Short mmCIF file of C-alpha atoms in Angstrom, two decimals:
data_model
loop_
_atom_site.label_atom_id
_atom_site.label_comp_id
_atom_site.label_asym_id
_atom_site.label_seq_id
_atom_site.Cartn_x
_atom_site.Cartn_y
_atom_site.Cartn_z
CA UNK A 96 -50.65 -11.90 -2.09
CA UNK A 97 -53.30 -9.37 -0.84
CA UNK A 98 -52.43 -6.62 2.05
CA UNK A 99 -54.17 -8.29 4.32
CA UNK A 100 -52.94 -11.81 3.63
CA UNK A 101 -52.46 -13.41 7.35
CA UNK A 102 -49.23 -14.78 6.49
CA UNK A 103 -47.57 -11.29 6.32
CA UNK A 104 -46.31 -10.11 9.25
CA UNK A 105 -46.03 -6.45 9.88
CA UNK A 106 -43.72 -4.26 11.98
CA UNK A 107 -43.79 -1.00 13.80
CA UNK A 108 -41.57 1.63 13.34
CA UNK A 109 -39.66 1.10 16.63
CA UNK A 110 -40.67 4.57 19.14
CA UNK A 111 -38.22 7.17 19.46
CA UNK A 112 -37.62 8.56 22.58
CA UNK A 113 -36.37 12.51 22.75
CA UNK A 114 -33.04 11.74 23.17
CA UNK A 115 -33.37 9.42 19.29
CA UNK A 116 -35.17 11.83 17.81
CA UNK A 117 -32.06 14.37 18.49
CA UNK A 118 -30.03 11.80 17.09
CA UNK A 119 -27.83 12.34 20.42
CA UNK A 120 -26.61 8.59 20.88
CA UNK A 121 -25.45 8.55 17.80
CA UNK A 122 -23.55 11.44 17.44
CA UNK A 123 -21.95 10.53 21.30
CA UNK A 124 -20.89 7.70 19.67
CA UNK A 125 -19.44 9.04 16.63
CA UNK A 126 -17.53 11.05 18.58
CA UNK A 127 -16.32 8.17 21.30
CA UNK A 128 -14.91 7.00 18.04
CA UNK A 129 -13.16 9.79 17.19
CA UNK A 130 -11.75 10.17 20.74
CA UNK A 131 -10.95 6.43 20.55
CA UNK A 132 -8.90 7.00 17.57
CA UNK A 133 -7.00 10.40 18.72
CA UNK A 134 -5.68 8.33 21.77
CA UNK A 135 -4.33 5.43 19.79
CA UNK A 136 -0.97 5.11 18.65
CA UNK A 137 -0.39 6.94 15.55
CA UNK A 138 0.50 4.96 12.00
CA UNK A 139 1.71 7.51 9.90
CA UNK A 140 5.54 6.62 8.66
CA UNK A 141 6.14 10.69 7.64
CA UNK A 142 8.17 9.41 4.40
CA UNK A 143 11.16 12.17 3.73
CA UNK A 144 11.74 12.28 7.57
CA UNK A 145 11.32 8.87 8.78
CA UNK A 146 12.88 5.88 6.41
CA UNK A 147 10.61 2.94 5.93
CA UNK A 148 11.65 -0.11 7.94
CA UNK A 149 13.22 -2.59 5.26
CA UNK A 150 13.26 -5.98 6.97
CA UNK A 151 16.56 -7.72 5.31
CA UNK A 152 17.79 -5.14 2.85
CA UNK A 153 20.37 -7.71 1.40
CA UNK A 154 17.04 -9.50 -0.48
CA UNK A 155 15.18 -6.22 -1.09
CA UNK A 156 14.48 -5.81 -4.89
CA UNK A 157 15.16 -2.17 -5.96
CA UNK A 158 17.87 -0.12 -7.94
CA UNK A 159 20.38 -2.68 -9.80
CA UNK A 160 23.79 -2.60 -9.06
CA UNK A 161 26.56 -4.49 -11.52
CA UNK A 162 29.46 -5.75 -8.73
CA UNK A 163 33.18 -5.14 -9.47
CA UNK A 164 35.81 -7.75 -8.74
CA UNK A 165 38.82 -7.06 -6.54
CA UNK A 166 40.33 -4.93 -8.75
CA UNK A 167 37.58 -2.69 -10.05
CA UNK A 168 36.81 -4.26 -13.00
CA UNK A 169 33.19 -4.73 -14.28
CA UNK A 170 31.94 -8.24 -13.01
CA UNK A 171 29.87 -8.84 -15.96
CA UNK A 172 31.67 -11.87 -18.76
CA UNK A 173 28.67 -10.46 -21.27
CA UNK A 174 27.20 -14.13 -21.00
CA UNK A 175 23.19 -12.95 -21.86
CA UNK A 176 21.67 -15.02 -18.99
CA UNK A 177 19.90 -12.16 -16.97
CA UNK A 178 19.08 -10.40 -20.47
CA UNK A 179 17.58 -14.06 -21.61
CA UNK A 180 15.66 -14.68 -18.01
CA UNK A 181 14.33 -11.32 -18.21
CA UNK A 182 10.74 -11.11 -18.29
CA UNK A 183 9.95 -7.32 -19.04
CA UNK A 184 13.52 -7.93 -21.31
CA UNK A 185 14.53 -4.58 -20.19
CA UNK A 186 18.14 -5.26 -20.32
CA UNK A 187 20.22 -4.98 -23.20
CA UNK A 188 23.98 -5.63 -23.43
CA UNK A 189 26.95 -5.35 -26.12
CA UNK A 190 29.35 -8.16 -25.47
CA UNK A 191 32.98 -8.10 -26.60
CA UNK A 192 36.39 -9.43 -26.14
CA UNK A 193 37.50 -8.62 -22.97
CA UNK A 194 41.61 -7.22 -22.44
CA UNK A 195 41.61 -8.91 -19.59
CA UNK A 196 43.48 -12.53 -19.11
CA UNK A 197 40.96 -14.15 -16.66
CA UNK A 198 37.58 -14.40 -19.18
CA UNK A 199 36.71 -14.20 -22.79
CA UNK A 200 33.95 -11.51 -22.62
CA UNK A 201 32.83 -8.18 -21.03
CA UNK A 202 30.27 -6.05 -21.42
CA UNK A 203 30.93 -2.97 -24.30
CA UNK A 204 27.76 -1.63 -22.81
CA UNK A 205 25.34 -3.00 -20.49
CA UNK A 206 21.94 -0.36 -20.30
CA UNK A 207 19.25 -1.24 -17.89
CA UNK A 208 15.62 0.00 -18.64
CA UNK A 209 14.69 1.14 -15.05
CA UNK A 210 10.92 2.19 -16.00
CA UNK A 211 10.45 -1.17 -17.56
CA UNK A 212 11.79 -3.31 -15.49
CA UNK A 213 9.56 -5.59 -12.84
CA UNK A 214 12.51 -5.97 -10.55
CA UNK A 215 11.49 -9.70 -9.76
CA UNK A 216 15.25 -10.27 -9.06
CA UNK A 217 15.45 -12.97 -11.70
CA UNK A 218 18.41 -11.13 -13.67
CA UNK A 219 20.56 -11.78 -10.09
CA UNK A 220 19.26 -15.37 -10.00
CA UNK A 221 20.24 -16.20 -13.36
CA UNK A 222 23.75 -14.48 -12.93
CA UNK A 223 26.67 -17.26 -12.89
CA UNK A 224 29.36 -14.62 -11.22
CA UNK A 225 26.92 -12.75 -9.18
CA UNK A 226 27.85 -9.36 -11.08
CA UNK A 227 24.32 -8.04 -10.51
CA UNK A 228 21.96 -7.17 -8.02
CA UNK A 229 19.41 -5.63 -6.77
CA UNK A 230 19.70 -3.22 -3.79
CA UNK A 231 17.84 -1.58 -1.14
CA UNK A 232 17.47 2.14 -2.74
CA UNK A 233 13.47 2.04 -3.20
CA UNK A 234 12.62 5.84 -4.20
CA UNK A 235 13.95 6.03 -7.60
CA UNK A 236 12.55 8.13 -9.53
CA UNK A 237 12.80 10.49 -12.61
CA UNK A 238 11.94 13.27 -14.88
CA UNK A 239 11.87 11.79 -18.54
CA UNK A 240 12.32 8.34 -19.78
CA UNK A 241 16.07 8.91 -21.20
CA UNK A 242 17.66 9.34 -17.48
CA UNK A 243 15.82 6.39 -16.69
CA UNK A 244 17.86 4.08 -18.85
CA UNK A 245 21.02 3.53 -16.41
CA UNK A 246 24.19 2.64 -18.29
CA UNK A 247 27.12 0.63 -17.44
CA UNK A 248 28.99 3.48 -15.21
CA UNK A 249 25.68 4.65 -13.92
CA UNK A 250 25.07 0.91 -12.39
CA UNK A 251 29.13 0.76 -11.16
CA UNK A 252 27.82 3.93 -9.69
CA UNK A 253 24.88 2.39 -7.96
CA UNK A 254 27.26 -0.42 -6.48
CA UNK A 255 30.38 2.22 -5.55
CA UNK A 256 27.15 4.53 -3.77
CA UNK A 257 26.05 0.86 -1.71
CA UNK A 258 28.66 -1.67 -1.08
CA UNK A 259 29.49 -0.30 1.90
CA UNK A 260 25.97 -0.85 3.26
CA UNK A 261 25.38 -4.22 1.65
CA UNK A 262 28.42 -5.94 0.50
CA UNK A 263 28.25 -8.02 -2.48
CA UNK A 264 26.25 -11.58 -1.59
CA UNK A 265 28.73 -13.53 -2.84
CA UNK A 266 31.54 -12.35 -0.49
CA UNK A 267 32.76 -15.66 -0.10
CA UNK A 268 34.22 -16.45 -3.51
CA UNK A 269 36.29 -12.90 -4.15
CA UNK A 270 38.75 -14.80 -6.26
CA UNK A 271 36.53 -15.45 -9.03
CA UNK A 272 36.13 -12.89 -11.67
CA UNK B 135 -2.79 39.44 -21.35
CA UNK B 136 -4.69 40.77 -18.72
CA UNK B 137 -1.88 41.10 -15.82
CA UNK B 138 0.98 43.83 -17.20
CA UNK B 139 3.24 43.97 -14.69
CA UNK B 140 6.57 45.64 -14.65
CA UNK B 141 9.82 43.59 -15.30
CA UNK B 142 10.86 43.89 -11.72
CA UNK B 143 10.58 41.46 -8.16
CA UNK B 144 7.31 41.69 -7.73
CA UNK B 145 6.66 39.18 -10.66
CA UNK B 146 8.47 36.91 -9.64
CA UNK B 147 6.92 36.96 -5.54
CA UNK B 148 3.69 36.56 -7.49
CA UNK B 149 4.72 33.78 -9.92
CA UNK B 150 6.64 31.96 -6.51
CA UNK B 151 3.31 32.66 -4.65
CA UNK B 152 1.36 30.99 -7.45
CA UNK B 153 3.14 28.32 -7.58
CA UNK B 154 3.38 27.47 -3.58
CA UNK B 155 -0.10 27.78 -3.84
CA UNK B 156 -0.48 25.41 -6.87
CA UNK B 157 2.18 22.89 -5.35
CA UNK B 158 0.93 22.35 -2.14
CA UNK B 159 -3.11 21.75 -3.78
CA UNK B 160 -2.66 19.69 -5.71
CA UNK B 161 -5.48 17.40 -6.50
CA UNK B 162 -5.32 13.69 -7.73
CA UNK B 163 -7.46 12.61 -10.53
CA UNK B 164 -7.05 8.81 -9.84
CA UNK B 165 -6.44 7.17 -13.33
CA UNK B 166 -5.88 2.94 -11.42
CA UNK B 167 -6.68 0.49 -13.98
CA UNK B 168 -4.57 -2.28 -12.31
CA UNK B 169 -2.51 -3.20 -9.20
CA UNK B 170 -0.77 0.05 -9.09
CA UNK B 171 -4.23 1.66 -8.02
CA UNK B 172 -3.88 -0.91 -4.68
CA UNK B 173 -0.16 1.52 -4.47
CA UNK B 174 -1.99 4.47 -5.11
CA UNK B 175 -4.72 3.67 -2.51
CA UNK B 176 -2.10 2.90 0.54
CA UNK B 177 -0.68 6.04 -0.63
CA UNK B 178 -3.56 8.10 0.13
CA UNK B 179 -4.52 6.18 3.47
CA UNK B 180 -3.38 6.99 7.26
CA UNK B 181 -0.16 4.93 6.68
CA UNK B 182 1.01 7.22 4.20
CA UNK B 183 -1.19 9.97 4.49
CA UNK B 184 -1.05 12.07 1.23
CA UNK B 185 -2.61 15.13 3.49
CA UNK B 186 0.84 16.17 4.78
CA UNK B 187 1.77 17.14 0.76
CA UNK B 188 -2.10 18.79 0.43
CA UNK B 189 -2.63 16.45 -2.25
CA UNK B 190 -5.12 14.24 -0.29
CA UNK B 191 -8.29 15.17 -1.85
CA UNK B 192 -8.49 12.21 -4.63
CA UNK B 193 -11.26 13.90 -7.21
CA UNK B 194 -13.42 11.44 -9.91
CA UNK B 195 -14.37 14.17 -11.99
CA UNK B 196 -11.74 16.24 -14.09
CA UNK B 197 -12.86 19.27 -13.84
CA UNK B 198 -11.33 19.27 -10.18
CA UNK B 199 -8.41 17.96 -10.68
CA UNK B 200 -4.80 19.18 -11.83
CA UNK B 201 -2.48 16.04 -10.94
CA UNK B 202 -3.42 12.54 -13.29
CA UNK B 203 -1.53 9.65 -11.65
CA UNK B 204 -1.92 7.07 -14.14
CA UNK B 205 -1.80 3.95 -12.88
CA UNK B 206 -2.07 0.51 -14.30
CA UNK B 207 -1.39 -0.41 -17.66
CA UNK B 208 -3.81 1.34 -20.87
CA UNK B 209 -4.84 -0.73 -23.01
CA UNK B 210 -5.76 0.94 -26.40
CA UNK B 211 -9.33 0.72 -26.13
CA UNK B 212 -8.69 2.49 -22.64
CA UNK B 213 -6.52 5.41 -24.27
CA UNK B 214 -9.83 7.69 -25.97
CA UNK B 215 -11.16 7.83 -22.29
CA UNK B 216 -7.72 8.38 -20.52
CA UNK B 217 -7.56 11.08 -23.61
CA UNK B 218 -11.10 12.72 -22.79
CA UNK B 219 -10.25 12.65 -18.92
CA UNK B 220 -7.26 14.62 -19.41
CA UNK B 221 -8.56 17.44 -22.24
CA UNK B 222 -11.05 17.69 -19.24
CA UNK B 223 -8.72 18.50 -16.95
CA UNK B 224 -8.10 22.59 -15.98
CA UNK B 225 -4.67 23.62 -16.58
CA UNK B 226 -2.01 24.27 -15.84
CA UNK B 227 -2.23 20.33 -14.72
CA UNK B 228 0.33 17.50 -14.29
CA UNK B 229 0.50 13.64 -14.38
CA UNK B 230 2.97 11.04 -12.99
CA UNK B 231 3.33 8.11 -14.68
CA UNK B 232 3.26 5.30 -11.68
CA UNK B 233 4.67 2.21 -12.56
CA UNK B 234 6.49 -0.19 -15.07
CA UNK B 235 2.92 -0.33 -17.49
CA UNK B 236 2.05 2.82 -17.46
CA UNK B 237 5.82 4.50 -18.19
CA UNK B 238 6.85 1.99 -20.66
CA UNK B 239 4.00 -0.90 -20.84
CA UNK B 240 6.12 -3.28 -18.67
CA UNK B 241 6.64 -6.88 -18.89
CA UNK B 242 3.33 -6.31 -21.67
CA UNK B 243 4.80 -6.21 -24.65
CA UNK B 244 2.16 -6.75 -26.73
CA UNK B 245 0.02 -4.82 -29.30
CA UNK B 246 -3.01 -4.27 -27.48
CA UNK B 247 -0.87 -2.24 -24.52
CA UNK B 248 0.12 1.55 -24.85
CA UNK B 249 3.86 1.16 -24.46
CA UNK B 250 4.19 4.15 -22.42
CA UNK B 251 1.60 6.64 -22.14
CA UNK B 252 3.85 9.68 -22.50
CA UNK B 253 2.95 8.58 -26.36
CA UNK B 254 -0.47 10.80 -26.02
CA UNK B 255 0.17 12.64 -23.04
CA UNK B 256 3.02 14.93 -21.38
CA UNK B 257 4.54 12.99 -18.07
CA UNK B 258 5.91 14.94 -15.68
CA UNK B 259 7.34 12.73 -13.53
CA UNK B 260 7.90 8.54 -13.64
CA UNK B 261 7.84 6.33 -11.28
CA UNK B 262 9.38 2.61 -11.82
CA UNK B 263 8.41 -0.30 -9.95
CA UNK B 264 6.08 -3.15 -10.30
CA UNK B 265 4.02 -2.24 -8.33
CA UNK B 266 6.13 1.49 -6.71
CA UNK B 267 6.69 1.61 -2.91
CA UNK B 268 3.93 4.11 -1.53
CA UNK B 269 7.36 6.28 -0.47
CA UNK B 270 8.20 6.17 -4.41
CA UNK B 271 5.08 7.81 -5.10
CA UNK B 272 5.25 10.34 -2.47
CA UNK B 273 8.66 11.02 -3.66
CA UNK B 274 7.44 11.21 -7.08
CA UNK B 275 4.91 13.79 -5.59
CA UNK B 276 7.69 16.30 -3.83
CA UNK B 277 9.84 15.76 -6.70
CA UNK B 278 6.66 17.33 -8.67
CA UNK B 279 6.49 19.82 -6.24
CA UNK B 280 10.22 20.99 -6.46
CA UNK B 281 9.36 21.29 -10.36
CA UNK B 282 6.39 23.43 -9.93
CA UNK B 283 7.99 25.56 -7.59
CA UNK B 284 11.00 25.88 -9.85
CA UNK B 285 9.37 26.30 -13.45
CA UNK B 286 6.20 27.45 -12.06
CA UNK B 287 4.77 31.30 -13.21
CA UNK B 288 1.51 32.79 -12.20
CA UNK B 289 -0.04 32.26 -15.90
CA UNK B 290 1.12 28.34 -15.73
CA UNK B 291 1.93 28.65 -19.75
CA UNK B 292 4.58 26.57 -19.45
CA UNK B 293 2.49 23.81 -17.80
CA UNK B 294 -0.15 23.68 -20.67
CA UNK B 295 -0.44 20.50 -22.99
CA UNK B 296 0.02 22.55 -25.99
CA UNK B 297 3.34 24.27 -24.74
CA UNK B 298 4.95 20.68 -23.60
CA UNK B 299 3.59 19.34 -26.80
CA UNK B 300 5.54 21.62 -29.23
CA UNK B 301 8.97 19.92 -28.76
CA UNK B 302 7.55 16.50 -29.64
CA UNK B 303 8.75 13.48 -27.93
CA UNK B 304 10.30 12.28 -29.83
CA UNK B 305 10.19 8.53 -28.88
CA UNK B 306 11.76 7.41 -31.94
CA UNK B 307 14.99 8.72 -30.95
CA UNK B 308 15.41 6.89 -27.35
CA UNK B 309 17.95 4.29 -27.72
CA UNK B 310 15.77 1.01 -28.62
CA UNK B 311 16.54 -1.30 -25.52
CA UNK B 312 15.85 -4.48 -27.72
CA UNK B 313 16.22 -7.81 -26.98
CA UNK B 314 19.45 -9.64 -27.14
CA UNK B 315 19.53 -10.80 -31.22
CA UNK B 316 18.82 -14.74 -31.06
CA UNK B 317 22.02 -15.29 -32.69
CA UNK B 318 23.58 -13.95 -29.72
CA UNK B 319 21.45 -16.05 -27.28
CA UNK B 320 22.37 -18.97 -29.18
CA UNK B 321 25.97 -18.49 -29.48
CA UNK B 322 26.01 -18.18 -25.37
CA UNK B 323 24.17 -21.14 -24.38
CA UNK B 324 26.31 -23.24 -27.26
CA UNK B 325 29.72 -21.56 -25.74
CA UNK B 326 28.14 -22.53 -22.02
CA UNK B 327 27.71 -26.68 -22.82
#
């Protein structure tokens, strides 16, 4: 196709007037925008002095918590189902013979990997006695990779810090162990 | 060294000065290779606004940077280039590992992930979460803050790779959260039917 082909069709530079050539419009309306945006309501949530809005915190997924029964005693029977329906397997427990009447097992330890864990909330799913869950605390977080593995009487620590706030979910069967 | 000063207040007005100014500039170099960088992003945006801990300014290059927040899971092919960016880094600079991947490689267990970057580089601070809370990250940032302020002098020694490096971590020596041994899995489910 040649320059002067007939099918091409050719267009002016559209004429600037003085005000366009000082780019005026456009800087009015950069600054309508501006003005526009200094008048609307503001959207910043200033985190350390204004909490974010959690909308049910008894399903929010954060820091785990292992429950005690009625009489302060770990929850836990050591049964391996939230280790086993872990997906990240970030939990690790030590079962053995509990010296209590009411169950066979307890957990010896029971350590928590809290920088590799997904917290999907399928450890409290798979729990048969509801001895763990997940609570609302959402700003964990930490200096090495050592503190970050919570024991057994850090996580009783987590649930004596929160039951207050959110009791346990399963407040309808205390009896069981 | 060039600055002698003598053992009295002033050094440590000028090493507090130095570090308020060093806390409250500090500089991003966004390392996102995977959802967390979506985190990261809200982070920096009017919602959460990054500007109100000075630390707004979100750099590409390294040389203008002095915080890495890694975020995202390395793969090993990624690690040379996560490497290179932070040698190029000025010190005295910092990184926060942001997430489950990046601090310990996450639900990836596999050989091709870095199972925690702090492997190859110093972490200052971790962050847990899959993906964090943009609040996690900004406390992650103050936290940061509160440890340059504390540790901080005006030479930033103590902040330099090679000075975090000596003490090696050691990562051999964290206690191995394993998986449950598959006798013991099998032993519950047979004691549960």
């Amino acid at each position: 196709m040649k320059a002067d082909d007939p099918r091409i069709h050719w267009i002016a530079e559209p004429k600037l007037g003085l005000a366009g050539s000082m780019y005026l419009p456009l800087v009015v309306g950069g600054l309508v925008t501006t003005a526009k945006h200094l008048l609307s309501p503001k959207v910043t949530v200033s985190y350390p002095d204004q909490e974010p809005e959690i909308a049910n915190r008894s399903i929010y997924r954060g820091v785990h918590r292992l429950n005690r029964d009625g009489q302060g005693r770990v929850k836990c029977v050591a049964c391996f189902l939230c280790a086993t329906a872990c997906p990240a397997h970030c939990i690790d427990i030590v079962g053995a013979e509990s010296p209590w009447p009411d169950r066979e097992k307890y957990p010896e330890s029971f350590t928590i990997d809290e920088l590799r864990c997904i917290y999907c909330g399928m450890c409290e799913e798979a729990c048969p006695v509801d001895a763990i869950e997940l609570t609302s605390l959402y700003n964990l977080t930490g200096r090495s990779r050592e503190e970050m593995v919570f024991d057994k009487e850090k996580l009783l620590s987590v649930y004596d810090a929160t039951h207050k706030q959110e009791p346990m979910r399963s407040a309808a069967h205390k009896g069981a162990p | 060294m060039a600055i002698e000063l003598p053992d009295n207040v002033v050094v440590s007005k000028l090493d507090e000065l130095a570090s308020w100014c060093r806390k409250n500039s500090l500089w991003p170099m966004p390392f996102a290779t995977a959802c967390c960088g979506i985190e990261l992003m809200a982070t920096g945006a009017s919602r959460h606004d990054l500007a109100r801990f000075g630390a707004e300014v979100f750099r590409f290059s390294p040389r203008q940077c002095d915080l890495m927040i890694v975020a995202g899971r390395v793969v090993m092919k990624m690690l040379p280039v996560l490497q290179r960016i932070w040698q190029q880094m000025h010190e005295p600079k910092w990184c926060i590992s942001m997430g489950a991947c990046a601090s310990t490689g996450g639900v990836f267990d596999t050989y091709a992930v870095v199972q925690g970057i702090d492997r190859f580089i110093p972490v200052d601070m971790y962050v847990p979460g899959c993906p964090p809370r943009p609040e996690q990250l900004i406390q992650a940032i103050m936290d940061l803050q509160d440890k340059i302020q504390r540790e901080g002098t005006i030479m930033g020694d103590e902040f330099s790779t090679q000075a975090r490096q000596q003490p090696k971590r050691a990562l051999v020596e964290l206690p191995i959260i394993g998986r449950p041994s598959a006798a013991c899995v099998r032993g519950t489910y047979e004691g549960l039917r």
